[in-house]
Coordinates of C-alpha atoms in Angstrom, one line a residue:
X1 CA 41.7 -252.0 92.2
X2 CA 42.8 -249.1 94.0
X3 CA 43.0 -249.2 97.6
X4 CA 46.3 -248.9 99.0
X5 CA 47.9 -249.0 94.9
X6 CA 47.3 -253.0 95.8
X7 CA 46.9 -253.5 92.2
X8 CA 48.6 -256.6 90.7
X9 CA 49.3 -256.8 86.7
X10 CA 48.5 -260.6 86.1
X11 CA 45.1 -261.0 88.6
X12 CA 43.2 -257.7 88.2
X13 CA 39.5 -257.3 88.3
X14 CA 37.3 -257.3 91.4
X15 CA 39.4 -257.4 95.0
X16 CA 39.0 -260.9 96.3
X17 CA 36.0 -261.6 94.4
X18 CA 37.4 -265.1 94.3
X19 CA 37.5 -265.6 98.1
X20 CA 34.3 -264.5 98.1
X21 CA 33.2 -267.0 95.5
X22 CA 34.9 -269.6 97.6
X23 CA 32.9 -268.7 100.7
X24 CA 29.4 -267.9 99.1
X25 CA 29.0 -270.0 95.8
X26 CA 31.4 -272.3 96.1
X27 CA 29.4 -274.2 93.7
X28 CA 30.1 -271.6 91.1
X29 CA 33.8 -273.0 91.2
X30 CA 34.7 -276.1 88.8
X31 CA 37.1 -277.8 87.6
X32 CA 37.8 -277.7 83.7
X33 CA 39.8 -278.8 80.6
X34 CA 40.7 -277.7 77.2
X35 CA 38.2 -280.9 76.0
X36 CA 35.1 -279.9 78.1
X37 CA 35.6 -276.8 75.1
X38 CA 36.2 -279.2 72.3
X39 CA 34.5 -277.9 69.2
X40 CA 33.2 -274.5 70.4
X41 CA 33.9 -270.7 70.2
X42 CA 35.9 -269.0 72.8
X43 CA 36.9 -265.4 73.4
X44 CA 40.1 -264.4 75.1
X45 CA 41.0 -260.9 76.6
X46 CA 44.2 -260.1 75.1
X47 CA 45.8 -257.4 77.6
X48 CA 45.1 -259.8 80.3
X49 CA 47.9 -262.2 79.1
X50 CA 50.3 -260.0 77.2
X51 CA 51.0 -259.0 81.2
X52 CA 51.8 -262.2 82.2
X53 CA 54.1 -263.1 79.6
X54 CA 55.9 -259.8 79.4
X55 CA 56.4 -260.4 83.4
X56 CA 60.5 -260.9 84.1
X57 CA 60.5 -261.0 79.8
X58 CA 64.6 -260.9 79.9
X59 CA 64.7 -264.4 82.1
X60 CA 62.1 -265.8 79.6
X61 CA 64.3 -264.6 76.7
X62 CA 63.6 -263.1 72.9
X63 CA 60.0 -262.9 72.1
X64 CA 58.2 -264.3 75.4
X65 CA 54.3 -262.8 74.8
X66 CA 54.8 -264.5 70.7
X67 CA 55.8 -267.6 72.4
X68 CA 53.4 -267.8 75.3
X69 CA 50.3 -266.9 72.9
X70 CA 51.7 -269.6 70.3
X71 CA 51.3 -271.9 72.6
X72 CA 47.4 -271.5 73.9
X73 CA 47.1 -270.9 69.9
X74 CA 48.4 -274.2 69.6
X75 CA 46.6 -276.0 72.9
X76 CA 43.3 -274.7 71.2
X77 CA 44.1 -276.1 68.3
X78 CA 44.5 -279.7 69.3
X79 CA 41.2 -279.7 71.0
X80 CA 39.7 -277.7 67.9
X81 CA 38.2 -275.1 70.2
X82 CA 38.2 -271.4 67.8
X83 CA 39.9 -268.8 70.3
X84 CA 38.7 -265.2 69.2
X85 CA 41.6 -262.7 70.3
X86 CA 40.3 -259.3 71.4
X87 CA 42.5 -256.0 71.9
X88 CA 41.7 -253.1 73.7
X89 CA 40.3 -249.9 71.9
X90 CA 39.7 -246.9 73.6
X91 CA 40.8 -246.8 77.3
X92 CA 38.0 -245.5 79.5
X93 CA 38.3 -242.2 81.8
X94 CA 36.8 -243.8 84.9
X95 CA 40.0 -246.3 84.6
X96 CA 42.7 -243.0 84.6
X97 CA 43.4 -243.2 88.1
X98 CA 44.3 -246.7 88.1
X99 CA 46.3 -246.2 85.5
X100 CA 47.9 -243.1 87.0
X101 CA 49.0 -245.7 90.1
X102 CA 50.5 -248.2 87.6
X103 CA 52.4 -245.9 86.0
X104 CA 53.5 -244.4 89.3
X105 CA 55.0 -248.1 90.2
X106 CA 56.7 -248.7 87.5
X107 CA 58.8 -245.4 87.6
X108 CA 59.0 -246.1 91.1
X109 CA 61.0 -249.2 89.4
X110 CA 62.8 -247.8 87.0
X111 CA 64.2 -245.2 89.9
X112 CA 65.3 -247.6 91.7
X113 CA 67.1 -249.1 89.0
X114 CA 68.9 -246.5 88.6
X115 CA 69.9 -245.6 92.1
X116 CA 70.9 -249.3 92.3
X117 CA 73.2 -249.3 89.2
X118 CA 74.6 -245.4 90.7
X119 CA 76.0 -247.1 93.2
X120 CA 77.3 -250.5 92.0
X121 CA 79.4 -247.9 89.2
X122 CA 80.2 -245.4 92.3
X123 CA 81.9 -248.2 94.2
X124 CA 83.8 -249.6 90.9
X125 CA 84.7 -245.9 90.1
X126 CA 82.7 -246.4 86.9
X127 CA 80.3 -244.7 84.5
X128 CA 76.7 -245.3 84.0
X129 CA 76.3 -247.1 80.4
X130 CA 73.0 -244.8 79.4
X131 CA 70.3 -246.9 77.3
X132 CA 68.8 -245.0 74.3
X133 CA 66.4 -242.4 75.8
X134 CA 63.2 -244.6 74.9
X135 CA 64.6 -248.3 76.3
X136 CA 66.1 -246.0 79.3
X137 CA 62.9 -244.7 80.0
X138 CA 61.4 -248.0 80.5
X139 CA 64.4 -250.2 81.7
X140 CA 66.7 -247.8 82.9
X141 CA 70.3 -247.5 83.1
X142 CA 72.4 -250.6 81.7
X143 CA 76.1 -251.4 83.7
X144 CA 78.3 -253.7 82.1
X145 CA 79.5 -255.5 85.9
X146 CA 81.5 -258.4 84.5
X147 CA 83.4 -256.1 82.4
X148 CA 84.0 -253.6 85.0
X149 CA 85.3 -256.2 87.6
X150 CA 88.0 -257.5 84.6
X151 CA 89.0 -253.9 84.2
X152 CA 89.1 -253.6 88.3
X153 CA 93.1 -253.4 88.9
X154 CA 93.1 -253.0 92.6
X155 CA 91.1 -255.6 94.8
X156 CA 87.8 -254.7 96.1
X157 CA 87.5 -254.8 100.0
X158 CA 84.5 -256.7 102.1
X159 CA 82.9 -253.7 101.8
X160 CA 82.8 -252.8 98.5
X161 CA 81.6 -256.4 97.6
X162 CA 79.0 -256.9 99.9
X163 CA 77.2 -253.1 98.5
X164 CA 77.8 -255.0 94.9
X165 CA 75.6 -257.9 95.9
X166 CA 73.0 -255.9 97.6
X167 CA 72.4 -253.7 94.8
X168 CA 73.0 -256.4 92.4
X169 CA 69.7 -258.3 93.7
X170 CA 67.8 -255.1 94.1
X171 CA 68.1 -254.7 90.2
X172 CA 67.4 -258.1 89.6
X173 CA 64.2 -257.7 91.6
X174 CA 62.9 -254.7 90.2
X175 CA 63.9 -255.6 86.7
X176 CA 61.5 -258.7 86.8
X177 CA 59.0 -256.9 88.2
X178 CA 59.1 -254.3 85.3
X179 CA 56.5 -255.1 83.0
X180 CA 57.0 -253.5 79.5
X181 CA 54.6 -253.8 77.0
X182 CA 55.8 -251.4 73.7
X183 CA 54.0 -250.9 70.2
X184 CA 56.2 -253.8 68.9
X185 CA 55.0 -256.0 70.8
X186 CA 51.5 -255.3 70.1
X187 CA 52.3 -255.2 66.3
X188 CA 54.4 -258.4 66.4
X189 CA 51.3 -260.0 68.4
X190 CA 49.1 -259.1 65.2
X191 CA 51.5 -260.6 62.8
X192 CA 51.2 -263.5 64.8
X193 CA 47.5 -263.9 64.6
X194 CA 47.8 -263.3 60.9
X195 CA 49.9 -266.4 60.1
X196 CA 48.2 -268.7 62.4
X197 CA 44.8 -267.9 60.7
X198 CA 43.1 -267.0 64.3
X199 CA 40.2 -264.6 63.8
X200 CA 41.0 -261.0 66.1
X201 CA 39.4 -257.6 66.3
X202 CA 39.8 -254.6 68.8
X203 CA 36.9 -253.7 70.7
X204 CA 35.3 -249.9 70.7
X205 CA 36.4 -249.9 74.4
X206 CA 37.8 -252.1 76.5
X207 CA 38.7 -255.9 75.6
X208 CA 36.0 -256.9 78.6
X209 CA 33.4 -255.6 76.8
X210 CA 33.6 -257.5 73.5
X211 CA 34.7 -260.4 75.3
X212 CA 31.6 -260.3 77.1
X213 CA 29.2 -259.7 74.3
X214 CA 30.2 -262.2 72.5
X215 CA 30.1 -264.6 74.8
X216 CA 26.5 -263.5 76.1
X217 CA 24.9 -263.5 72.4
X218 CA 25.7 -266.9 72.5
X219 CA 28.7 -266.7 69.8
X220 CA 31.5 -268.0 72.5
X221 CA 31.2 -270.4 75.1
X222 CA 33.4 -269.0 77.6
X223 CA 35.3 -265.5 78.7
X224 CA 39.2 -266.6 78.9
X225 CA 41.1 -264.0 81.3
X226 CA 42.9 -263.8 84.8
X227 CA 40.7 -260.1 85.2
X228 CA 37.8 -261.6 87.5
X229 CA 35.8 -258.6 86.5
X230 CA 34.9 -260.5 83.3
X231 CA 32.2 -262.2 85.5
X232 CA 31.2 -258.5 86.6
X233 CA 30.5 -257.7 82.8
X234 CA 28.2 -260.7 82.6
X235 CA 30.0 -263.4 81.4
X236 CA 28.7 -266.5 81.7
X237 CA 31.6 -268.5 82.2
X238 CA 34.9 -267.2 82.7
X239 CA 37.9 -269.7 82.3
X240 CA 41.2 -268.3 84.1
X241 CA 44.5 -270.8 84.6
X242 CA 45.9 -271.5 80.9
X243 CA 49.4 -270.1 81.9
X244 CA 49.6 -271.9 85.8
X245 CA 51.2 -275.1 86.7
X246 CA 48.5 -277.0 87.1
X247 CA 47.4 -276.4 83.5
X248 CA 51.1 -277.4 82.8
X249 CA 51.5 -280.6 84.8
X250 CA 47.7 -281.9 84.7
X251 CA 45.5 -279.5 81.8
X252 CA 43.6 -278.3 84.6
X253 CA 41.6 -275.0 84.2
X254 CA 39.8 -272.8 86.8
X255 CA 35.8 -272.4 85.6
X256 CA 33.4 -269.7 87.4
X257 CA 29.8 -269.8 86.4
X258 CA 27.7 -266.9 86.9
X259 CA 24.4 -268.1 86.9
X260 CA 25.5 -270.4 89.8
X261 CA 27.1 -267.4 91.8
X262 CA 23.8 -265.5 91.4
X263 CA 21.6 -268.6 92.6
X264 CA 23.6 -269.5 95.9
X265 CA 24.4 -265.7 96.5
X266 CA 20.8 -265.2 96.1
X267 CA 21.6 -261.5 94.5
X268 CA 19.8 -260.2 91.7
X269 CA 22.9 -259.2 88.7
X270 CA 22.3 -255.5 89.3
X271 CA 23.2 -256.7 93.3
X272 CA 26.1 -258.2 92.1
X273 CA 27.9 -255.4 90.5
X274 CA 27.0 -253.3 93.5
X275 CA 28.9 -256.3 95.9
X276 CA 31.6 -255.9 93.0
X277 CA 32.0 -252.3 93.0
X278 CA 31.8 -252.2 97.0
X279 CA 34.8 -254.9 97.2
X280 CA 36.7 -252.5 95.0
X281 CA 37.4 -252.7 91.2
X282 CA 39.7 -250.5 88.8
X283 CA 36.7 -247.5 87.8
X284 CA 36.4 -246.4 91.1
X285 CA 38.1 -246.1 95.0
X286 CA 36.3 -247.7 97.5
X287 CA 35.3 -247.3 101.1
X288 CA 38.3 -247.8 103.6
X289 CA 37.4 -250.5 105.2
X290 CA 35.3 -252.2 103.2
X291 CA 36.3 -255.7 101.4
X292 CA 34.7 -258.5 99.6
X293 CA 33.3 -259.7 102.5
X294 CA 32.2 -256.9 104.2
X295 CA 30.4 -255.8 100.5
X296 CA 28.1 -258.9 100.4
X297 CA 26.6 -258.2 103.7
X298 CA 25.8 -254.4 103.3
X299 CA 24.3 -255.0 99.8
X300 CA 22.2 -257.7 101.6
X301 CA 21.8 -255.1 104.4
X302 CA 20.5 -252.4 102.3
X303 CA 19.2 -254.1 99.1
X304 CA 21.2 -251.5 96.9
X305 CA 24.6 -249.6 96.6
X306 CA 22.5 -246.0 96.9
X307 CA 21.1 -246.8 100.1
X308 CA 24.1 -247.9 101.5
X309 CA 25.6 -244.7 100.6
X310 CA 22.5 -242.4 102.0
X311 CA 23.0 -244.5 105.1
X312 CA 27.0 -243.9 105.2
X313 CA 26.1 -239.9 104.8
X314 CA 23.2 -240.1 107.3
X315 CA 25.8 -241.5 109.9
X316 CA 24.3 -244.9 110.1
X317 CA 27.4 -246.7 109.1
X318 CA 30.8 -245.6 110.4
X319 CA 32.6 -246.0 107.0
X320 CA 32.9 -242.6 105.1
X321 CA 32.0 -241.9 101.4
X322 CA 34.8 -240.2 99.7
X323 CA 34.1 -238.2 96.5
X324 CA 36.4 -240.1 94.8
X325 CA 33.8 -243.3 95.5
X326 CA 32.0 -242.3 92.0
X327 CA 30.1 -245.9 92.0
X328 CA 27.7 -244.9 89.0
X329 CA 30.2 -244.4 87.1
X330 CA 31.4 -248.0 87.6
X331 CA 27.9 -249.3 87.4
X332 CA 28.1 -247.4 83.8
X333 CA 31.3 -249.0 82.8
X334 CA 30.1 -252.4 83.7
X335 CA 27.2 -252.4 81.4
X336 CA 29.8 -251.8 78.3
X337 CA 29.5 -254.9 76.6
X338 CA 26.0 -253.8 75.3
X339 CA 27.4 -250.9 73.8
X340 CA 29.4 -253.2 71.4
X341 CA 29.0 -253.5 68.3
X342 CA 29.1 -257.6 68.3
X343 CA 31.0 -259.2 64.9
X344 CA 28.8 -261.6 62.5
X345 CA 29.6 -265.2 63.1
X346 CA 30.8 -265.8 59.9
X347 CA 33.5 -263.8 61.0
X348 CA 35.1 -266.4 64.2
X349 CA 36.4 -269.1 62.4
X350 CA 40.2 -270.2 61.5
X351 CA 42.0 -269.9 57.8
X352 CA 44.5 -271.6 56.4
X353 CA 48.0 -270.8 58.0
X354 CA 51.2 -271.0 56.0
X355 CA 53.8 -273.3 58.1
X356 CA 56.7 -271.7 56.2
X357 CA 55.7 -268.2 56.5
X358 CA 54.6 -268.6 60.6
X359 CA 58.3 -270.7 60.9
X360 CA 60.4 -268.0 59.3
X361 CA 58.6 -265.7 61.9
X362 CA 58.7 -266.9 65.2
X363 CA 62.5 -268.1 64.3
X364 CA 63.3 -264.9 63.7
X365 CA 61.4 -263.3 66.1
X366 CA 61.6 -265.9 68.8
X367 CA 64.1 -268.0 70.6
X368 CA 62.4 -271.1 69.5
X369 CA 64.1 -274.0 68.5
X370 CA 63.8 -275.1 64.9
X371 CA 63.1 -278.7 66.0
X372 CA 61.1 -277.5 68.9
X373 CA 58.7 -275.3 67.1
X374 CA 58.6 -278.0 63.9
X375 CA 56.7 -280.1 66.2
X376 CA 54.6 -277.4 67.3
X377 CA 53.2 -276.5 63.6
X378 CA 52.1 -280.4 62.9
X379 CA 49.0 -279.4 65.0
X380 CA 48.8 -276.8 61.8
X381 CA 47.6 -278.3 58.3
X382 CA 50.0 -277.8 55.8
X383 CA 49.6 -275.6 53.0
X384 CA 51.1 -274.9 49.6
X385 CA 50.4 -271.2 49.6
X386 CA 48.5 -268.7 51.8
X387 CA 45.0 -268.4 52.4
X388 CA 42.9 -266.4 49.4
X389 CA 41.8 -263.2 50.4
X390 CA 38.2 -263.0 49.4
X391 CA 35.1 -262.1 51.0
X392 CA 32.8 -264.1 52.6
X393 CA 29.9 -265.9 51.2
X394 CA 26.8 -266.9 52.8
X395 CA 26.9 -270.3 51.7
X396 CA 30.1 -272.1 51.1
X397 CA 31.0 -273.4 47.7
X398 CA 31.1 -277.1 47.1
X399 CA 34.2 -278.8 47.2
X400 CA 34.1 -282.6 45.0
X401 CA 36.6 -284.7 47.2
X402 CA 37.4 -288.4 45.6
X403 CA 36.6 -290.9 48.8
X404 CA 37.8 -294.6 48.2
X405 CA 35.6 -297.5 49.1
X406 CA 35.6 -301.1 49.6
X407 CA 33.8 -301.2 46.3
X408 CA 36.0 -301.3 43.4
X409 CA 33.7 -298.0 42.1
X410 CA 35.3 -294.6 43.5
X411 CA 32.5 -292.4 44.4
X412 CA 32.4 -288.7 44.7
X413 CA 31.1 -287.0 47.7
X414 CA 30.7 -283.4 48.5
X415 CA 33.1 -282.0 50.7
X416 CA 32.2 -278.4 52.1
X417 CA 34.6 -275.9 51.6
X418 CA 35.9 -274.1 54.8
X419 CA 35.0 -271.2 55.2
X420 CA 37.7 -268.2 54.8
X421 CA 37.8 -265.0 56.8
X422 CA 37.7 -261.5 55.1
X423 CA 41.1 -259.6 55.2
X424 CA 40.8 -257.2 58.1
X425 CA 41.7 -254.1 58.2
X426 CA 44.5 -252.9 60.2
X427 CA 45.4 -252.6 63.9
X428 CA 44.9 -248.9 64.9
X429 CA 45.1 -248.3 68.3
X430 CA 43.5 -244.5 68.0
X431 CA 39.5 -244.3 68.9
X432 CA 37.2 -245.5 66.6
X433 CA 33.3 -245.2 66.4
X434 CA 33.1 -249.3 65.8
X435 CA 34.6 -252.0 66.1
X436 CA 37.8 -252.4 63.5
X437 CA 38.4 -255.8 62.3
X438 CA 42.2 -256.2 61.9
X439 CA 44.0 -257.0 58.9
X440 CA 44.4 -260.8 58.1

């Protein structure tokens, strides 16, 4: 969204498409739970929730986004539902000036940082303890404050102390809004997908647009992400909520059903992205002035985007069309998920996972408990040794399983073999032509 650089990293998508949704369809809204999923397929945008947990990471401690995905891996688990992680691939142009503004903040951030921590080692008589150039870059300046008070011979006025505090919480601030999200992280977040035996790919485009394609060819039964413009792609059902307190406290999720927003809007789809696109989303600027609201009404007014538009340049409407309002483009970039290539079903199941192997890794990499995260992996079928790396069949083999019964005789009953998921090839986050499965 980019009206006024009122963009927000956890909840981005369409500008209060929600309160709209609340107003107009409020039928579309329903509660839901992890067991209303038991059993069935779901995709989940990954980018959407790496923000969220790499939001104030350094309060969270070591290895916050492999902690927070371990645990919805682990929530799905219990209620057997197949999560299907999706990365982004190649980052659209229509996006670039939203990104431009985000990247803007965050050195915004960073300077401030620095300024802040200038002046705490200005008033101590102190030097600035510069960060690698790479960490600095992202974090900014690092200042040692308990050690420089020890060293501190002469006492420090009213003054002095109060500029401390002040600049002390303006660091504090900024630093937990800084949201850093490096290559490691990514790469650590792939390992971690490995050893729990998930099934994840990385979309030709964005992570929307598989998401949504899977989910509309009838392969997942719901969208999981806090971006509302999931629903704009044509999802079906978008699930947002896993990471909020009342998920926590009582399981509860947040459901929106498309078909029902369509029915009690009564908009076609194609007047749906126009109401989107008019409320403001991230491939295009808006009209000043115009909001969720305001969109539903002039698409009902004038049936269509275009004619709105005519009737903006014709002096019927007092809002003005800025060049920058490129709404076909949007319209485009909302119609990605059919240019997807979509993944063979065979392909979104679980394998085995190696309890040792996925312990050793998130102890390491982690600051999980070892009792803690023991009790975690008894959701997790033990295993002797990793998952074979063999390629798929279209049948699975046979497996004889011994089953007691009441009768002395012990009878032998086929048992089918799970099926195992093809090694996939490995993350690479440069443009490819299709869809990359990554390396299991």
């Amino acid at each position: 969204m980019l009206k006024n650089e009122a963009w927000n990293s956890f909840y981005m998508g369409i500008t209060n498409l929600t309160k709209l949704v609340q107003r107009e369809a409020p039928a579309a809204l329903e509660e839901l739970s992890l067991k209303d999923l038991a059993g069935q397929t779901v995709t989940v945008d990954v980018s959407s929730y790496m923000y969220q947990y790499a939001y104030n990471a350094k309060a969270k401690g070591k290895g916050s986004h492999l902690r927070g995905f371990f645990e919805m891996i682990v929530n799905f688990k219990l209620h057997q539902i197949t999560p299907v992680f999706i990365f982004d691939g190649k980052a659209s142009q229509a996006k670039a000036v939203t990104l431009q503004a985000r990247q803007q903040v965050k050195t915004q951030r960073v300077d401030q940082i620095k300024h802040s921590v200038g002046q705490i080692a200005q008033t101590l008589g102190a030097q600035v303890v510069e960060l690698d150039s790479a960490e600095a870059e992202q974090y900014g300046p690092s200042l040692n404050l308990e050690q420089l008070l020890l060293n501190k011979t002469e006492q420090l006025s009213l003054e002095q102390v109060q500029t401390i505090m002040k600049h002390q919480e303006q660091i504090a601030k900024q630093q937990k809004n800084l949201i850093v999200i490096t290559p490691d992280m990514y790469r650590e977040l792939v390992q971690l997908f490995k050893l729990t035996g998930v099934p994840f790919f990385r979309a030709q485009g964005e992570a929307d647009f598989l998401c949504v394609r899977l989910a509309r060819e009838g392969l997942a039964a719901a969208v999981f992400s806090e971006d509302t413009d999931i629903l704009t792609h044509g999802a079906p059902l978008l699930v947002r909520g896993i990471n909020s307190n009342e998920f926590r406290s009582q399981g509860l999720l947040k459901g929106y059903r498309l078909a029902t927003i369509l029915e009690e809007t009564k908009l076609t789809m194609t007047q749906f992205v126009d109401v989107c696109i008019l409320a403001g989303c991230d491939y295009a600027e808006s009209p000043r002035g115009v909001g969720a609201l305001s969109a539903i009404k002039l698409v009902r007014k004038y049936g269509n985007i275009a004619d709105f538009c005519q009737a903006c340049l014709a002096g019927k409407e007092r809002y003005k069309i800025e060049p920058s309002f490129t709404w076909s483009v949007a319209y485009y970039e909302f119609k990605g998920s059919s240019r997807e290539h979509c993944p063979d079903s065979t392909e979104l199941v679980w394998c085995e996972v190696n309890q040792s192997e996925l312990s050793r890794f998130l102890l390491a990499h982690s600051n999980y408990t070892n009792k803690t995260l023991q009790r975690k992996l008894e959701v997790f079928p033990a295993v002797s040794k990793p998952a074979p790396k063999i390629a798929l069949v279209s049948k699975p083999a046979p497996k004889i399983a011994l089953v007691s019964k009441p009768a002395p005789k012990i009878a032998l009953v086929p048992k089918p073999k799970p099926p195992i998921v093809a090694k996939l090839t490995k993350l690479n986050l440069k443009p490819r032509p299709a869809i990359l499965q990554l390396k299991k």
